[in-house]
């Protein structure tokens, strides 16, 4: 029975991982992309924990199909950080989300954007060996690049 509610992509974990401790002042998104490229991962899962000096997250306005920038001043604790690596324009592309909390304990989250300044972050990429390349291209209906 076909499932009209999802697009299915198959593969398996390769057993390879890449692990890094990011240095203070580095850009979280740049470093995730850099580690994926250095490790040669075209597809992977992403997990990270730690702290940021400041964050920039994006939230998609589904009506306008535009991302809204939210600047979050620090210091911040990373409550949860996860995502994936796939290919976009032939290069590893990180699609990651983060939830951070400030000194008041209140949380905010969204897509990780450039401008998330690392204080201390531990990052784990777990490679996926996909049956066919997992690539992102623009879906005009949704308004963002998605797996095709």
PDB file of C-alpha atoms in Angstrom:
ATOM      1  CA  UNK A   1       0.000   0.000   0.000  1.00  0.00           C
ATOM      2  CA  UNK A   2       1.625   3.320  -1.016  1.00  0.00           C
ATOM      3  CA  UNK A   3       1.930   5.983   1.631  1.00  0.00           C
ATOM      4  CA  UNK A   4       0.935   9.385   0.218  1.00  0.00           C
ATOM      5  CA  UNK A   5       2.109  11.096   3.433  1.00  0.00           C
ATOM      6  CA  UNK A   6       5.858  10.699   2.969  1.00  0.00           C
ATOM      7  CA  UNK A   7       8.771  10.372   0.589  1.00  0.00           C
ATOM      8  CA  UNK A   8      10.962   7.445   1.665  1.00  0.00           C
ATOM      9  CA  UNK A   9      14.759   7.308   1.262  1.00  0.00           C
ATOM     10  CA  UNK A  10      16.636   4.174   2.295  1.00  0.00           C
ATOM     11  CA  UNK A  11      20.139   3.462   3.462  1.00  0.00           C
ATOM     12  CA  UNK A  12      21.995   2.401   6.588  1.00  0.00           C
ATOM     13  CA  UNK A  13      24.504   3.761   9.030  1.00  0.00           C
ATOM     14  CA  UNK A  14      28.044   3.243   7.819  1.00  0.00           C
ATOM     15  CA  UNK A  15      29.574   2.863  11.264  1.00  0.00           C
ATOM     16  CA  UNK A  16      31.775   5.916  10.653  1.00  0.00           C
ATOM     17  CA  UNK A  17      31.521   8.910  12.953  1.00  0.00           C
ATOM     18  CA  UNK A  18      33.250  12.278  13.115  1.00  0.00           C
ATOM     19  CA  UNK A  19      33.497  13.964  16.495  1.00  0.00           C
ATOM     20  CA  UNK A  20      34.798  17.447  17.270  1.00  0.00           C
ATOM     21  CA  UNK A  21      35.054  19.956  20.094  1.00  0.00           C
ATOM     22  CA  UNK A  22      34.495  23.351  18.546  1.00  0.00           C
ATOM     23  CA  UNK A  23      36.733  26.231  19.570  1.00  0.00           C
ATOM     24  CA  UNK A  24      35.556  29.390  21.282  1.00  0.00           C
ATOM     25  CA  UNK A  25      34.461  32.125  18.916  1.00  0.00           C
ATOM     26  CA  UNK A  26      33.867  29.823  15.939  1.00  0.00           C
ATOM     27  CA  UNK A  27      30.615  29.841  13.972  1.00  0.00           C
ATOM     28  CA  UNK A  28      28.494  26.769  14.778  1.00  0.00           C
ATOM     29  CA  UNK A  29      26.963  26.317  11.305  1.00  0.00           C
ATOM     30  CA  UNK A  30      30.263  26.842   9.479  1.00  0.00           C
ATOM     31  CA  UNK A  31      31.969  24.276  11.704  1.00  0.00           C
ATOM     32  CA  UNK A  32      29.248  21.639  11.192  1.00  0.00           C
ATOM     33  CA  UNK A  33      29.528  22.049   7.418  1.00  0.00           C
ATOM     34  CA  UNK A  34      33.329  21.999   7.631  1.00  0.00           C
ATOM     35  CA  UNK A  35      33.410  18.783   9.666  1.00  0.00           C
ATOM     36  CA  UNK A  36      31.028  17.055   7.227  1.00  0.00           C
ATOM     37  CA  UNK A  37      33.197  18.094   4.288  1.00  0.00           C
ATOM     38  CA  UNK A  38      36.483  17.138   6.001  1.00  0.00           C
ATOM     39  CA  UNK A  39      35.054  13.735   6.954  1.00  0.00           C
ATOM     40  CA  UNK A  40      33.721  13.180   3.417  1.00  0.00           C
ATOM     41  CA  UNK A  41      30.137  12.680   4.644  1.00  0.00           C
ATOM     42  CA  UNK A  42      27.473  13.272   1.966  1.00  0.00           C
ATOM     43  CA  UNK A  43      24.731  12.182   4.400  1.00  0.00           C
ATOM     44  CA  UNK A  44      24.786  12.079   8.199  1.00  0.00           C
ATOM     45  CA  UNK A  45      22.883  12.723  11.382  1.00  0.00           C
ATOM     46  CA  UNK A  46      24.033  15.615  13.571  1.00  0.00           C
ATOM     47  CA  UNK A  47      23.973  15.940  17.356  1.00  0.00           C
ATOM     48  CA  UNK A  48      25.566  18.621  19.510  1.00  0.00           C
ATOM     49  CA  UNK A  49      25.555  19.994  23.041  1.00  0.00           C
ATOM     50  CA  UNK A  50      27.338  22.801  24.822  1.00  0.00           C
ATOM     51  CA  UNK A  51      27.041  26.553  25.136  1.00  0.00           C
ATOM     52  CA  UNK A  52      26.944  29.596  22.858  1.00  0.00           C
ATOM     53  CA  UNK A  53      27.964  33.194  23.435  1.00  0.00           C
ATOM     54  CA  UNK A  54      25.050  34.245  21.216  1.00  0.00           C
ATOM     55  CA  UNK A  55      22.717  32.621  18.717  1.00  0.00           C
ATOM     56  CA  UNK A  56      20.935  33.462  15.498  1.00  0.00           C
ATOM     57  CA  UNK A  57      18.025  31.198  14.659  1.00  0.00           C
ATOM     58  CA  UNK A  58      15.590  31.222  11.769  1.00  0.00           C
ATOM     59  CA  UNK A  59      11.874  30.480  11.894  1.00  0.00           C
ATOM     60  CA  UNK A  60       9.931  29.888   8.663  1.00  0.00           C
ATOM     61  CA  UNK A  61       6.867  32.066   8.135  1.00  0.00           C
ATOM     62  CA  UNK A  62       4.736  29.498   6.325  1.00  0.00           C
ATOM     63  CA  UNK A  63       2.480  32.139   4.753  1.00  0.00           C
ATOM     64  CA  UNK A  64       5.234  34.227   3.152  1.00  0.00           C
ATOM     65  CA  UNK A  65       7.720  31.315   2.816  1.00  0.00           C
ATOM     66  CA  UNK A  66      10.407  33.600   4.241  1.00  0.00           C
ATOM     67  CA  UNK A  67      12.659  32.984   7.205  1.00  0.00           C
ATOM     68  CA  UNK A  68      12.578  35.388  10.118  1.00  0.00           C
ATOM     69  CA  UNK A  69      15.887  36.034  11.914  1.00  0.00           C
ATOM     70  CA  UNK A  70      15.858  35.903  15.690  1.00  0.00           C
ATOM     71  CA  UNK A  71      18.981  37.207  17.445  1.00  0.00           C
ATOM     72  CA  UNK A  72      19.389  35.640  20.870  1.00  0.00           C
ATOM     73  CA  UNK A  73      21.925  37.304  23.181  1.00  0.00           C
ATOM     74  CA  UNK A  74      23.959  35.071  25.474  1.00  0.00           C
ATOM     75  CA  UNK A  75      25.248  33.484  27.441  1.00  0.00           C
ATOM     76  CA  UNK A  76      23.236  30.465  26.302  1.00  0.00           C
ATOM     77  CA  UNK A  77      23.109  26.778  27.108  1.00  0.00           C
ATOM     78  CA  UNK A  78      22.362  24.415  24.219  1.00  0.00           C
ATOM     79  CA  UNK A  79      19.398  22.410  25.509  1.00  0.00           C
ATOM     80  CA  UNK A  80      19.155  20.369  22.306  1.00  0.00           C
ATOM     81  CA  UNK A  81      20.960  20.405  18.974  1.00  0.00           C
ATOM     82  CA  UNK A  82      20.213  18.025  16.132  1.00  0.00           C
ATOM     83  CA  UNK A  83      19.832  17.768  12.401  1.00  0.00           C
ATOM     84  CA  UNK A  84      21.182  16.167   9.277  1.00  0.00           C
ATOM     85  CA  UNK A  85      23.682  16.455   6.479  1.00  0.00           C
ATOM     86  CA  UNK A  86      22.671  15.937   2.859  1.00  0.00           C
ATOM     87  CA  UNK A  87      23.833  17.340  -0.462  1.00  0.00           C
ATOM     88  CA  UNK A  88      22.867  20.730  -1.833  1.00  0.00           C
ATOM     89  CA  UNK A  89      24.441  21.830  -5.108  1.00  0.00           C
ATOM     90  CA  UNK A  90      26.780  18.833  -4.794  1.00  0.00           C
ATOM     91  CA  UNK A  91      28.254  19.843  -1.414  1.00  0.00           C
ATOM     92  CA  UNK A  92      27.511  18.695   2.148  1.00  0.00           C
ATOM     93  CA  UNK A  93      24.779  20.906   3.596  1.00  0.00           C
ATOM     94  CA  UNK A  94      23.868  21.030   7.290  1.00  0.00           C
ATOM     95  CA  UNK A  95      20.195  21.409   8.190  1.00  0.00           C
ATOM     96  CA  UNK A  96      20.219  21.740  11.961  1.00  0.00           C
ATOM     97  CA  UNK A  97      17.950  23.029  14.682  1.00  0.00           C
ATOM     98  CA  UNK A  98      18.829  24.213  18.158  1.00  0.00           C
ATOM     99  CA  UNK A  99      17.007  24.972  21.382  1.00  0.00           C
ATOM    100  CA  UNK A 100      18.894  27.300  23.717  1.00  0.00           C
ATOM    101  CA  UNK A 101      18.173  28.668  27.181  1.00  0.00           C
ATOM    102  CA  UNK A 102      19.391  31.880  28.742  1.00  0.00           C
ATOM    103  CA  UNK A 103      20.259  32.642  32.340  1.00  0.00           C
ATOM    104  CA  UNK A 104      16.530  32.922  33.102  1.00  0.00           C
ATOM    105  CA  UNK A 105      15.987  29.324  31.908  1.00  0.00           C
ATOM    106  CA  UNK A 106      13.598  30.345  29.136  1.00  0.00           C
ATOM    107  CA  UNK A 107      14.062  28.491  25.849  1.00  0.00           C
ATOM    108  CA  UNK A 108      13.942  29.548  22.226  1.00  0.00           C
ATOM    109  CA  UNK A 109      14.790  27.580  19.134  1.00  0.00           C
ATOM    110  CA  UNK A 110      14.793  27.316  15.383  1.00  0.00           C
ATOM    111  CA  UNK A 111      17.065  26.655  12.413  1.00  0.00           C
ATOM    112  CA  UNK A 112      20.728  27.291  13.171  1.00  0.00           C
ATOM    113  CA  UNK A 113      21.910  30.285  11.131  1.00  0.00           C
ATOM    114  CA  UNK A 114      25.330  31.817  10.697  1.00  0.00           C
ATOM    115  CA  UNK A 115      26.107  33.975  13.693  1.00  0.00           C
ATOM    116  CA  UNK A 116      25.811  31.313  16.410  1.00  0.00           C
ATOM    117  CA  UNK A 117      29.054  32.006  18.275  1.00  0.00           C
ATOM    118  CA  UNK A 118      30.484  28.978  20.075  1.00  0.00           C
ATOM    119  CA  UNK A 119      31.543  29.122  23.712  1.00  0.00           C
ATOM    120  CA  UNK A 120      31.921  25.345  24.085  1.00  0.00           C
ATOM    121  CA  UNK A 121      30.294  22.807  21.786  1.00  0.00           C
ATOM    122  CA  UNK A 122      30.754  19.055  21.320  1.00  0.00           C
ATOM    123  CA  UNK A 123      29.613  17.798  17.932  1.00  0.00           C
ATOM    124  CA  UNK A 124      28.941  14.270  16.625  1.00  0.00           C
ATOM    125  CA  UNK A 125      28.230  13.359  12.994  1.00  0.00           C
ATOM    126  CA  UNK A 126      27.128   9.791  12.223  1.00  0.00           C
ATOM    127  CA  UNK A 127      27.489   8.933   8.543  1.00  0.00           C
ATOM    128  CA  UNK A 128      24.557   7.487   6.603  1.00  0.00           C
ATOM    129  CA  UNK A 129      25.246   5.248   3.603  1.00  0.00           C
ATOM    130  CA  UNK A 130      22.230   6.042   1.431  1.00  0.00           C
ATOM    131  CA  UNK A 131      21.099   3.796  -1.423  1.00  0.00           C
ATOM    132  CA  UNK A 132      21.072   6.891  -3.654  1.00  0.00           C
ATOM    133  CA  UNK A 133      22.389  10.385  -2.899  1.00  0.00           C
ATOM    134  CA  UNK A 134      20.246  12.389  -0.504  1.00  0.00           C
ATOM    135  CA  UNK A 135      19.966  15.769  -2.225  1.00  0.00           C
ATOM    136  CA  UNK A 136      18.102  18.988  -1.417  1.00  0.00           C
ATOM    137  CA  UNK A 137      16.384  21.061  -4.077  1.00  0.00           C
ATOM    138  CA  UNK A 138      13.858  23.854  -3.864  1.00  0.00           C
ATOM    139  CA  UNK A 139      10.257  22.760  -3.408  1.00  0.00           C
ATOM    140  CA  UNK A 140       8.235  25.761  -4.604  1.00  0.00           C
ATOM    141  CA  UNK A 141       5.090  24.653  -2.772  1.00  0.00           C
ATOM    142  CA  UNK A 142       6.863  24.497   0.587  1.00  0.00           C
ATOM    143  CA  UNK A 143       9.246  27.348  -0.218  1.00  0.00           C
ATOM    144  CA  UNK A 144      12.448  25.686   0.980  1.00  0.00           C
ATOM    145  CA  UNK A 145      15.001  23.158  -0.247  1.00  0.00           C
ATOM    146  CA  UNK A 146      13.921  19.650   0.733  1.00  0.00           C
ATOM    147  CA  UNK A 147      15.045  16.095   0.065  1.00  0.00           C
ATOM    148  CA  UNK A 148      14.121  14.955  -3.432  1.00  0.00           C
TER     149      UNK A 148
END
